[in-house]
Amino acid sequence: MTARNLGLGLGLLLLLWGATVFPGGAAEPPATSLDLKEALRLAWKANPNLQISRLQALIAGEQVVRARSGLLPQVKSQVSQTIYDDPMKFTFAGGASFPQTNRNFWSSQTSVNQLVFDFWGTPSKYMAAIKGHQASLLDTTQTRDNVFLSVAQGYFKTLRAKKMVEVAKQTVFDLKEHLRIAQDQYQFGIVTMNDVLQAKVSLADAQQNLIVAETDYIDIRSTLNKVLMLPVTAATVLKDEKVDLKAWALGEATDVALKRRADLKASQERIQQQEKTVVETRAQFFPQFGVQAGHFYQVNNSTLHDNQWFVIFGMNWNIFSGLDTRAAVSQAKLKVQQLQEQHKDMNEQVQLDVQTAYLKIKETVDRIRTTETAVTQGEENLRLNEERYKESVGTATDVIDAETLLTRTRVNYWTAVYDHQMAKAQMLWAIGGINELLPQENQPRHAP
């Protein structure tokens, strides 16, 4: 073989290999396989709502540092150069004068200011900031729970949509089989052409339903991908799972929710924060006491000492502010009442959330029990009608009606199965325990 022939052969092999590995010019990205824990971990790590909430908690943490600074000494220093066209002078009776400063001099001053007492205004501001930071951390916890609920619901909705595709495919398969039997029966003159046409129409309708089911599956899967910050078009493959949940009594679950729900805790923290703000605002009615100490230096040929050390004890009191302080205190108190009313409403909402999830679990259990039996009966009904049709005892309408009934029953059963899983996830969320689906050791360390 010549070198030219060898080169052509290698080139052809490379082309064939490229066409195999990169069909259409590019390799398809591998499908991502996820279980529920992995999906929750992805959301915990990258979901934008959680990222925003974490940043808000960090901002609140810096507010604590700022509020605490009012309790600590404030150190200030300044240096300046002064140039007069004529130095400042003292004048005595008779016209005699002498300079008070140099015409051109520089000076510096360093001082330490410390608040001594302001009727608990600054300490209350600091405590309010701490409460605000704690509330922000609890907000992040509640945001995490909300995201986890969204992931769990999207996960089981995707599994349900996939199961609807399988049901639709099974219906298409069954109707194709019925069409084949009808055509055979027609060929032997046992049935009329009407049976064949009826089977074709039913098959076309089933194929259309399959197209719709496949489109819905892709759309629901893409929505889940977005929550998980995966490529929207990724062909994500989900493992079929179940949510573990103990059998809760309604009263017990409600008591647990009232103790554990992060949004209720955050609401309580904000009430306490606002109560501290009332104290902070009311302190503006009273004076502030402070002390200042420092060192002053000025280049001056007319003074005996250029350096001076000093201590100043002072009081600052805004005696009348045009009723602004009074209105501010009234606003702060009204804000406390507003937050208390919101907390009462949230308390009722938490109880409603638990009751809704509790009733949904009971409903789906009953639906599963009923539809599971109905599926078995529907399959037997279809089998009997198919046998009757083959024996020319039954009609094509009986077969198609049995197939339609079985399809509806299968849809109802699988809908109930995955609705039950979503209801259990909703119950975990309602009692503040949905984070148990992702064990703490699997959560990233940077999470608050």
CSV table of C-alpha atoms in Angstrom, one decimal:
chain,number,residue,atom,x,y,z
A,1,MET,CA,0.0,0.0,0.0
A,2,THR,CA,1.4,3.4,-1.0
A,3,ALA,CA,1.7,6.3,1.4
A,4,ARG,CA,-1.1,8.1,-0.5
A,5,ASN,CA,-3.5,5.2,-0.2
A,6,LEU,CA,-2.6,4.8,3.5
A,7,GLY,CA,-3.4,8.5,4.1
A,8,LEU,CA,-6.7,8.2,2.3
A,9,GLY,CA,-7.6,5.2,4.3
A,10,LEU,CA,-6.8,6.9,7.6
A,11,GLY,CA,-8.8,10.0,6.5
A,12,LEU,CA,-11.8,7.8,5.7
A,13,LEU,CA,-11.6,6.1,9.1
A,14,LEU,CA,-11.4,9.5,10.8
A,15,LEU,CA,-14.5,10.7,9.0
A,16,LEU,CA,-16.4,7.6,9.9
A,17,TRP,CA,-15.3,7.9,13.5
A,18,GLY,CA,-16.3,11.6,13.6
A,19,ALA,CA,-19.7,10.8,12.1
A,20,THR,CA,-20.3,8.1,14.7
A,21,VAL,CA,-19.2,10.1,17.8
A,22,PHE,CA,-20.5,13.5,16.6
A,23,PRO,CA,-23.8,12.9,14.8
A,24,GLY,CA,-25.1,16.1,13.3
A,25,GLY,CA,-21.8,17.8,14.0
A,26,ALA,CA,-21.8,17.7,17.8
A,27,ALA,CA,-22.0,15.1,20.5
A,28,GLU,CA,-25.2,15.1,22.6
A,29,PRO,CA,-24.5,16.0,26.3
A,30,PRO,CA,-25.0,12.9,28.5
A,31,ALA,CA,-28.3,12.8,30.5
A,32,THR,CA,-28.1,13.8,34.1
A,33,SER,CA,-29.3,11.1,36.5
A,34,LEU,CA,-30.6,12.4,39.8
A,35,ASP,CA,-32.3,11.1,42.9
A,36,LEU,CA,-34.3,13.4,45.3
A,37,LYS,CA,-31.3,14.0,47.6
A,38,GLU,CA,-29.1,15.0,44.8
A,39,ALA,CA,-31.7,17.3,43.4
A,40,LEU,CA,-32.1,19.0,46.8
A,41,ARG,CA,-28.4,19.4,47.1
A,42,LEU,CA,-28.1,21.1,43.7
A,43,ALA,CA,-30.9,23.5,44.7
A,44,TRP,CA,-29.3,24.2,48.1
A,45,LYS,CA,-26.0,25.0,46.4
A,46,ALA,CA,-27.1,27.1,43.4
A,47,ASN,CA,-30.7,28.2,43.6
A,48,PRO,CA,-30.7,32.0,43.1
A,49,ASN,CA,-33.4,32.7,45.7
A,50,LEU,CA,-31.3,31.0,48.3
A,51,GLN,CA,-28.2,32.9,47.2
A,52,ILE,CA,-30.1,36.2,47.5
A,53,SER,CA,-31.4,35.2,51.0
A,54,ARG,CA,-27.8,34.3,52.1
A,55,LEU,CA,-26.6,37.7,50.9
A,56,GLN,CA,-29.4,39.4,52.8
A,57,ALA,CA,-28.3,37.6,56.0
A,58,LEU,CA,-24.7,38.7,55.5
A,59,ILE,CA,-25.9,42.3,55.0
A,60,ALA,CA,-27.8,42.0,58.3
A,61,GLY,CA,-24.7,40.7,60.0
A,62,GLU,CA,-22.8,43.8,58.9
A,63,GLN,CA,-25.5,45.9,60.3
A,64,VAL,CA,-24.8,44.3,63.7
A,65,VAL,CA,-21.2,45.5,63.4
A,66,ARG,CA,-22.3,49.0,62.5
A,67,ALA,CA,-24.7,49.2,65.5
A,68,ARG,CA,-22.0,47.9,67.9
A,69,SER,CA,-19.6,50.6,66.8
A,70,GLY,CA,-21.7,53.1,68.7
A,71,LEU,CA,-20.7,51.4,72.0
A,72,LEU,CA,-17.0,51.6,71.2
A,73,PRO,CA,-14.6,54.6,71.3
A,74,GLN,CA,-14.4,56.7,68.1
A,75,VAL,CA,-10.9,57.8,67.3
A,76,LYS,CA,-10.4,60.8,65.0
A,77,SER,CA,-7.3,62.5,63.7
A,78,GLN,CA,-6.7,65.5,61.5
A,79,VAL,CA,-3.7,67.5,60.2
A,80,SER,CA,-4.0,70.9,58.6
A,81,GLN,CA,-1.8,73.7,57.1
A,82,THR,CA,-3.1,77.3,57.7
A,83,ILE,CA,-1.8,80.4,55.8
A,84,TYR,CA,-3.0,83.9,56.7
A,85,ASP,CA,-2.4,87.1,54.8
A,86,ASP,CA,-1.8,88.7,58.2
A,87,PRO,CA,-1.5,86.7,61.4
A,88,MET,CA,-4.2,86.9,64.0
A,89,LYS,CA,-3.3,89.6,66.7
A,90,PHE,CA,-4.3,90.8,70.2
A,91,THR,CA,-4.9,94.6,70.5
A,92,PHE,CA,-4.6,96.5,73.7
A,93,ALA,CA,-5.7,99.9,74.8
A,94,GLY,CA,-3.4,102.5,73.4
A,95,GLY,CA,-2.9,100.7,70.0
A,96,ALA,CA,-0.4,98.1,71.1
A,97,SER,CA,-0.8,94.7,69.5
A,98,PHE,CA,1.1,91.4,69.2
A,99,PRO,CA,0.5,88.3,67.1
A,100,GLN,CA,-1.6,85.4,68.4
A,101,THR,CA,-0.5,82.9,65.8
A,102,ASN,CA,2.0,82.5,63.1
A,103,ARG,CA,1.2,83.7,59.7
A,104,ASN,CA,1.9,80.2,58.2
A,105,PHE,CA,1.6,77.2,60.5
A,106,TRP,CA,0.4,73.6,60.6
A,107,SER,CA,-1.5,71.8,63.3
A,108,SER,CA,-2.8,68.4,64.3
A,109,GLN,CA,-5.4,67.0,66.6
A,110,THR,CA,-6.1,63.4,67.7
A,111,SER,CA,-9.1,62.7,69.9
A,112,VAL,CA,-11.0,59.8,71.4
A,113,ASN,CA,-14.8,60.1,71.8
A,114,GLN,CA,-16.7,57.7,74.0
A,115,LEU,CA,-20.4,57.6,74.6
A,116,VAL,CA,-21.1,57.2,78.3
A,117,PHE,CA,-24.8,57.1,78.6
A,118,ASP,CA,-27.7,57.9,76.3
A,119,PHE,CA,-30.7,56.3,78.1
A,120,TRP,CA,-30.2,52.9,76.4
A,121,GLY,CA,-30.6,54.3,72.9
A,122,THR,CA,-27.4,52.9,71.4
A,123,PRO,CA,-27.5,49.5,73.3
A,124,SER,CA,-31.1,49.1,72.0
A,125,LYS,CA,-30.0,49.9,68.5
A,126,TYR,CA,-27.3,47.2,68.9
A,127,MET,CA,-29.8,44.6,70.2
A,128,ALA,CA,-32.3,45.5,67.4
A,129,ALA,CA,-29.6,44.8,64.9
A,130,ILE,CA,-28.9,41.4,66.5
A,131,LYS,CA,-32.6,40.5,66.3
A,132,GLY,CA,-32.7,41.6,62.7
A,133,HIS,CA,-29.7,39.4,61.9
A,134,GLN,CA,-31.3,36.4,63.6
A,135,ALA,CA,-34.5,37.1,61.7
A,136,SER,CA,-32.6,37.2,58.4
A,137,LEU,CA,-31.0,33.8,59.2
A,138,LEU,CA,-34.4,32.4,59.8
A,139,ASP,CA,-35.6,33.9,56.6
A,140,THR,CA,-32.8,32.0,54.8
A,141,THR,CA,-34.0,28.8,56.6
A,142,GLN,CA,-37.6,29.4,55.4
A,143,THR,CA,-36.4,30.2,51.9
A,144,ARG,CA,-34.5,26.9,51.9
A,145,ASP,CA,-37.7,25.1,53.0
A,146,ASN,CA,-39.7,26.8,50.3
A,147,VAL,CA,-37.1,25.9,47.6
A,148,PHE,CA,-37.0,22.3,48.9
A,149,LEU,CA,-40.8,22.1,48.6
A,150,SER,CA,-40.6,23.4,45.1
A,151,VAL,CA,-37.9,20.9,44.2
A,152,ALA,CA,-39.9,18.0,45.7
A,153,GLN,CA,-43.1,19.0,44.0
A,154,GLY,CA,-41.3,19.5,40.7
A,155,TYR,CA,-39.5,16.1,41.1
A,156,PHE,CA,-42.7,14.2,41.6
A,157,LYS,CA,-44.6,16.2,38.9
A,158,THR,CA,-41.8,15.2,36.5
A,159,LEU,CA,-42.1,11.5,37.5
A,160,ARG,CA,-45.9,11.8,37.1
A,161,ALA,CA,-45.6,13.3,33.7
A,162,LYS,CA,-43.2,10.6,32.6
A,163,LYS,CA,-45.6,8.0,33.8
A,164,MET,CA,-48.4,9.7,31.8
A,165,VAL,CA,-46.2,9.2,28.7
A,166,GLU,CA,-45.8,5.5,29.5
A,167,VAL,CA,-49.6,5.2,29.9
A,168,ALA,CA,-50.1,6.9,26.6
A,169,LYS,CA,-47.6,4.7,24.9
A,170,GLN,CA,-49.4,1.6,26.3
A,171,THR,CA,-52.7,2.9,25.0
A,172,VAL,CA,-51.2,3.4,21.6
A,173,PHE,CA,-49.8,-0.1,21.7
A,174,ASP,CA,-53.1,-1.7,22.7
A,175,LEU,CA,-55.0,0.2,20.0
A,176,LYS,CA,-52.5,-0.8,17.4
A,177,GLU,CA,-53.1,-4.4,18.4
A,178,HIS,CA,-56.8,-3.9,18.2
A,179,LEU,CA,-56.5,-2.3,14.8
A,180,ARG,CA,-54.5,-5.3,13.6
A,181,ILE,CA,-57.2,-7.7,14.8
A,182,ALA,CA,-59.9,-5.6,13.3
A,183,GLN,CA,-58.1,-5.6,9.9
A,184,ASP,CA,-57.7,-9.4,10.1
A,185,GLN,CA,-61.4,-9.8,10.9
A,186,TYR,CA,-62.3,-7.5,8.0
A,187,GLN,CA,-60.1,-9.5,5.6
A,188,PHE,CA,-62.0,-12.7,6.5
A,189,GLY,CA,-65.3,-10.9,6.2
A,190,ILE,CA,-66.2,-11.3,9.8
A,191,VAL,CA,-66.6,-7.5,10.5
A,192,THR,CA,-67.4,-4.5,8.4
A,193,MET,CA,-65.0,-1.7,7.4
A,194,ASN,CA,-66.6,0.4,10.1
A,195,ASP,CA,-64.7,-1.5,12.8
A,196,VAL,CA,-61.4,-0.8,11.0
A,197,LEU,CA,-62.2,2.9,10.6
A,198,GLN,CA,-63.3,3.2,14.2
A,199,ALA,CA,-60.0,1.6,15.4
A,200,LYS,CA,-58.0,4.0,13.2
A,201,VAL,CA,-59.8,7.0,14.6
A,202,SER,CA,-59.2,5.8,18.2
A,203,LEU,CA,-55.6,5.1,17.4
A,204,ALA,CA,-55.1,8.6,16.0
A,205,ASP,CA,-56.6,10.2,19.1
A,206,ALA,CA,-54.3,8.1,21.3
A,207,GLN,CA,-51.3,9.1,19.3
A,208,GLN,CA,-52.3,12.8,19.7
A,209,ASN,CA,-52.6,12.3,23.4
A,210,LEU,CA,-49.1,10.7,23.4
A,211,ILE,CA,-47.7,13.8,21.7
A,212,VAL,CA,-49.3,16.1,24.3
A,213,ALA,CA,-48.0,13.9,27.1
A,214,GLU,CA,-44.5,14.0,25.8
A,215,THR,CA,-44.6,17.7,25.4
A,216,ASP,CA,-45.9,18.2,28.9
A,217,TYR,CA,-43.2,15.9,30.2
A,218,ILE,CA,-40.5,18.0,28.6
A,219,ASP,CA,-42.0,21.2,29.8
A,220,ILE,CA,-42.3,20.1,33.4
A,221,ARG,CA,-38.8,18.6,33.4
A,222,SER,CA,-37.4,21.9,32.1
A,223,THR,CA,-39.1,23.8,34.9
A,224,LEU,CA,-37.4,21.5,37.4
A,225,ASN,CA,-34.1,22.0,35.6
A,226,LYS,CA,-34.4,25.7,36.1
A,227,VAL,CA,-35.0,25.4,39.8
A,228,LEU,CA,-31.9,23.2,40.0
A,229,MET,CA,-29.9,25.6,37.9
A,230,LEU,CA,-29.3,22.8,35.3
A,231,PRO,CA,-29.5,23.5,31.5
A,232,VAL,CA,-33.2,23.9,30.7
A,233,THR,CA,-32.9,21.5,27.8
A,234,ALA,CA,-31.0,18.8,29.8
A,235,ALA,CA,-32.6,15.3,29.5
A,236,THR,CA,-32.6,14.8,33.2
A,237,VAL,CA,-33.4,11.3,34.4
A,238,LEU,CA,-35.0,11.0,37.8
A,239,LYS,CA,-35.1,7.9,40.0
A,240,ASP,CA,-38.5,6.9,41.3
A,241,GLU,CA,-38.5,7.5,45.0
A,242,LYS,CA,-40.8,7.9,48.0
A,243,VAL,CA,-40.9,10.4,50.8
A,244,ASP,CA,-40.5,8.9,54.2
A,245,LEU,CA,-43.1,10.4,56.7
A,246,LYS,CA,-44.3,9.2,60.0
A,247,ALA,CA,-48.1,9.0,60.6
A,248,TRP,CA,-48.9,12.4,62.1
A,249,ALA,CA,-52.1,13.2,64.1
A,250,LEU,CA,-53.4,16.6,63.1
A,251,GLY,CA,-53.1,18.1,66.5
A,252,GLU,CA,-49.5,16.7,67.0
A,253,ALA,CA,-48.4,18.0,63.6
A,254,THR,CA,-49.9,21.4,64.3
A,255,ASP,CA,-48.1,21.7,67.6
A,256,VAL,CA,-44.8,20.7,66.0
A,257,ALA,CA,-45.3,23.3,63.2
A,258,LEU,CA,-46.0,26.1,65.6
A,259,LYS,CA,-42.7,25.3,67.4
A,260,ARG,CA,-40.5,24.6,64.3
A,261,ARG,CA,-41.6,26.9,61.4
A,262,ALA,CA,-38.8,29.3,60.6
A,263,ASP,CA,-41.1,32.0,59.3
A,264,LEU,CA,-43.0,32.1,62.6
A,265,LYS,CA,-39.7,32.3,64.5
A,266,ALA,CA,-38.5,35.1,62.2
A,267,SER,CA,-41.8,37.0,62.8
A,268,GLN,CA,-41.2,36.8,66.5
A,269,GLU,CA,-37.6,38.0,66.2
A,270,ARG,CA,-38.8,41.1,64.2
A,271,ILE,CA,-41.4,41.9,66.9
A,272,GLN,CA,-38.6,41.9,69.4
A,273,GLN,CA,-36.4,43.9,67.1
A,274,GLN,CA,-39.1,46.6,66.7
A,275,GLU,CA,-39.6,46.7,70.5
A,276,LYS,CA,-35.9,47.6,70.8
A,277,THR,CA,-36.3,50.2,68.1
A,278,VAL,CA,-39.0,51.9,70.3
A,279,VAL,CA,-36.5,52.2,73.1
A,280,GLU,CA,-33.9,53.5,70.8
A,281,THR,CA,-36.2,56.1,69.4
A,282,ARG,CA,-37.6,57.2,72.8
A,283,ALA,CA,-34.0,57.8,74.0
A,284,GLN,CA,-34.0,60.9,71.7
A,285,PHE,CA,-36.1,62.7,74.3
A,286,PHE,CA,-33.2,62.6,76.8
A,287,PRO,CA,-29.6,64.0,76.7
A,288,GLN,CA,-26.5,62.1,75.7
A,289,PHE,CA,-23.4,62.1,78.0
A,290,GLY,CA,-20.0,61.5,76.6
A,291,VAL,CA,-16.3,62.1,77.2
A,292,GLN,CA,-13.6,63.3,74.8
A,293,ALA,CA,-9.8,63.1,75.3
A,294,GLY,CA,-7.0,63.8,73.0
A,295,HIS,CA,-3.9,65.7,72.0
A,296,PHE,CA,-3.6,69.0,70.1
A,297,TYR,CA,-0.4,70.3,68.5
A,298,GLN,CA,0.1,73.7,66.7
A,299,VAL,CA,3.3,75.4,65.5
A,300,ASN,CA,3.0,78.8,67.2
A,301,ASN,CA,5.8,81.1,68.2
A,302,SER,CA,3.5,83.2,70.4
A,303,THR,CA,2.5,80.4,72.8
A,304,LEU,CA,4.5,78.8,75.6
A,305,HIS,CA,3.6,75.2,74.7
A,306,ASP,CA,2.9,73.8,71.3
A,307,ASN,CA,1.4,70.5,72.7
A,308,GLN,CA,-1.8,70.3,74.7
A,309,TRP,CA,-3.5,67.3,76.2
A,310,PHE,CA,-7.2,67.6,77.0
A,311,VAL,CA,-10.2,65.8,78.5
A,312,ILE,CA,-13.8,67.1,77.9
A,313,PHE,CA,-16.9,65.9,79.6
A,314,GLY,CA,-20.0,66.9,77.7
A,315,MET,CA,-23.7,66.6,77.3
A,316,ASN,CA,-25.8,66.9,74.1
A,317,TRP,CA,-29.5,67.4,74.4
A,318,ASN,CA,-31.9,68.2,71.6
A,319,ILE,CA,-34.6,69.8,73.8
A,320,PHE,CA,-37.2,70.4,71.1
A,321,SER,CA,-37.4,68.9,67.6
A,322,GLY,CA,-40.7,70.2,66.4
A,323,LEU,CA,-42.5,67.1,67.6
A,324,ASP,CA,-40.4,64.9,65.3
A,325,THR,CA,-39.2,62.6,68.1
A,326,ARG,CA,-42.7,62.2,69.5
A,327,ALA,CA,-44.0,61.2,66.0
A,328,ALA,CA,-41.1,58.8,65.5
A,329,VAL,CA,-41.8,57.0,68.8
A,330,SER,CA,-45.5,56.7,67.9
A,331,GLN,CA,-44.5,55.3,64.5
A,332,ALA,CA,-42.3,52.7,66.2
A,333,LYS,CA,-45.0,51.6,68.6
A,334,LEU,CA,-47.5,51.3,65.8
A,335,LYS,CA,-45.0,49.2,63.9
A,336,VAL,CA,-44.9,46.8,66.8
A,337,GLN,CA,-48.7,46.4,66.7
A,338,GLN,CA,-48.5,45.8,63.0
A,339,LEU,CA,-46.0,43.1,63.3
A,340,GLN,CA,-48.0,41.5,66.1
A,341,GLU,CA,-51.1,41.4,63.9
A,342,GLN,CA,-49.0,39.9,61.1
A,343,HIS,CA,-47.7,37.3,63.5
A,344,LYS,CA,-51.2,36.3,64.6
A,345,ASP,CA,-52.2,35.9,60.9
A,346,MET,CA,-49.1,33.8,60.2
A,347,ASN,CA,-49.9,31.6,63.1
A,348,GLU,CA,-53.3,30.9,61.7
A,349,GLN,CA,-51.8,30.3,58.2
A,350,VAL,CA,-49.3,27.7,59.6
A,351,GLN,CA,-52.2,25.8,61.2
A,352,LEU,CA,-54.1,26.0,57.8
A,353,ASP,CA,-51.0,24.7,56.0
A,354,VAL,CA,-50.8,21.7,58.3
A,355,GLN,CA,-54.5,20.9,58.0
A,356,THR,CA,-54.3,21.2,54.2
A,357,ALA,CA,-51.4,18.8,53.9
A,358,TYR,CA,-53.0,16.4,56.4
A,359,LEU,CA,-56.3,16.2,54.5
A,360,LYS,CA,-54.4,15.9,51.2
A,361,ILE,CA,-52.5,12.9,52.5
A,362,LYS,CA,-55.7,11.2,53.6
A,363,GLU,CA,-57.4,11.9,50.3
A,364,THR,CA,-54.5,10.5,48.2
A,365,VAL,CA,-54.4,7.4,50.3
A,366,ASP,CA,-58.1,6.7,49.6
A,367,ARG,CA,-57.6,7.5,45.9
A,368,ILE,CA,-54.7,5.1,45.6
A,369,ARG,CA,-56.7,2.3,47.3
A,370,THR,CA,-59.7,2.9,45.0
A,371,THR,CA,-57.9,3.3,41.7
A,372,GLU,CA,-55.4,0.5,42.4
A,373,THR,CA,-58.4,-2.0,42.4
A,374,ALA,CA,-60.0,-0.2,39.5
A,375,VAL,CA,-56.8,-0.7,37.3
A,376,THR,CA,-56.9,-4.5,37.9
A,377,GLN,CA,-60.6,-4.6,37.1
A,378,GLY,CA,-60.0,-2.4,34.0
A,379,GLU,CA,-57.3,-4.7,32.7
A,380,GLU,CA,-59.6,-7.7,33.1
A,381,ASN,CA,-62.5,-5.9,31.5
A,382,LEU,CA,-60.3,-5.1,28.4
A,383,ARG,CA,-59.1,-8.6,28.2
A,384,LEU,CA,-62.6,-10.0,28.3
A,385,ASN,CA,-63.9,-7.6,25.6
A,386,GLU,CA,-60.9,-8.4,23.4
A,387,GLU,CA,-61.7,-12.1,23.6
A,388,ARG,CA,-65.4,-11.5,23.0
A,389,TYR,CA,-64.5,-9.4,19.9
A,390,LYS,CA,-62.2,-12.1,18.6
A,391,GLU,CA,-65.0,-14.6,19.0
A,392,SER,CA,-67.4,-12.2,17.2
A,393,VAL,CA,-69.5,-12.0,20.3
A,394,GLY,CA,-68.6,-8.5,21.3
A,395,THR,CA,-68.3,-5.3,19.3
A,396,ALA,CA,-65.4,-3.0,18.4
A,397,THR,CA,-67.1,-0.2,20.5
A,398,ASP,CA,-66.9,-2.4,23.5
A,399,VAL,CA,-63.1,-2.9,23.1
A,400,ILE,CA,-62.5,0.8,22.5
A,401,ASP,CA,-64.7,1.8,25.5
A,402,ALA,CA,-62.8,-0.7,27.7
A,403,GLU,CA,-59.5,0.7,26.5
A,404,THR,CA,-60.6,4.3,27.2
A,405,LEU,CA,-61.8,3.3,30.6
A,406,LEU,CA,-58.5,1.5,31.4
A,407,THR,CA,-56.5,4.5,30.3
A,408,ARG,CA,-58.4,6.9,32.4
A,409,THR,CA,-58.1,4.5,35.4
A,410,ARG,CA,-54.4,4.2,34.9
A,411,VAL,CA,-54.0,8.0,34.7
A,412,ASN,CA,-56.1,8.4,37.9
A,413,TYR,CA,-54.0,5.8,39.7
A,414,TRP,CA,-50.6,7.2,38.9
A,415,THR,CA,-51.8,10.8,39.5
A,416,ALA,CA,-52.9,9.6,43.0
A,417,VAL,CA,-49.6,7.9,43.6
A,418,TYR,CA,-47.5,11.0,42.9
A,419,ASP,CA,-50.0,13.4,44.4
A,420,HIS,CA,-49.5,11.4,47.6
A,421,GLN,CA,-45.7,11.9,47.5
A,422,MET,CA,-46.2,15.6,47.0
A,423,ALA,CA,-48.7,15.7,49.9
A,424,LYS,CA,-46.2,14.1,52.2
A,425,ALA,CA,-43.5,16.6,51.1
A,426,GLN,CA,-46.0,19.4,51.7
A,427,MET,CA,-46.6,18.0,55.2
A,428,LEU,CA,-42.9,18.0,55.9
A,429,TRP,CA,-42.7,21.6,54.7
A,430,ALA,CA,-45.8,22.6,56.8
A,431,ILE,CA,-44.2,21.3,60.1
A,432,GLY,CA,-40.8,22.8,59.2
A,433,GLY,CA,-39.1,19.5,58.6
A,434,ILE,CA,-38.6,19.3,54.9
A,435,ASN,CA,-34.9,19.8,55.3
A,436,GLU,CA,-34.8,16.3,56.7
A,437,LEU,CA,-34.9,15.1,53.1
A,438,LEU,CA,-31.4,16.3,52.7
A,439,PRO,CA,-29.3,15.2,55.7
A,440,GLN,CA,-27.2,18.0,57.3
A,441,GLU,CA,-23.9,16.4,56.4
A,442,ASN,CA,-24.9,16.6,52.7
A,443,GLN,CA,-25.4,20.4,52.9
A,444,PRO,CA,-22.5,22.7,51.8
A,445,ARG,CA,-20.5,24.1,54.6
A,446,HIS,CA,-20.9,27.7,53.5
A,447,ALA,CA,-24.6,27.6,54.1
A,448,PRO,CA,-25.8,29.7,57.1
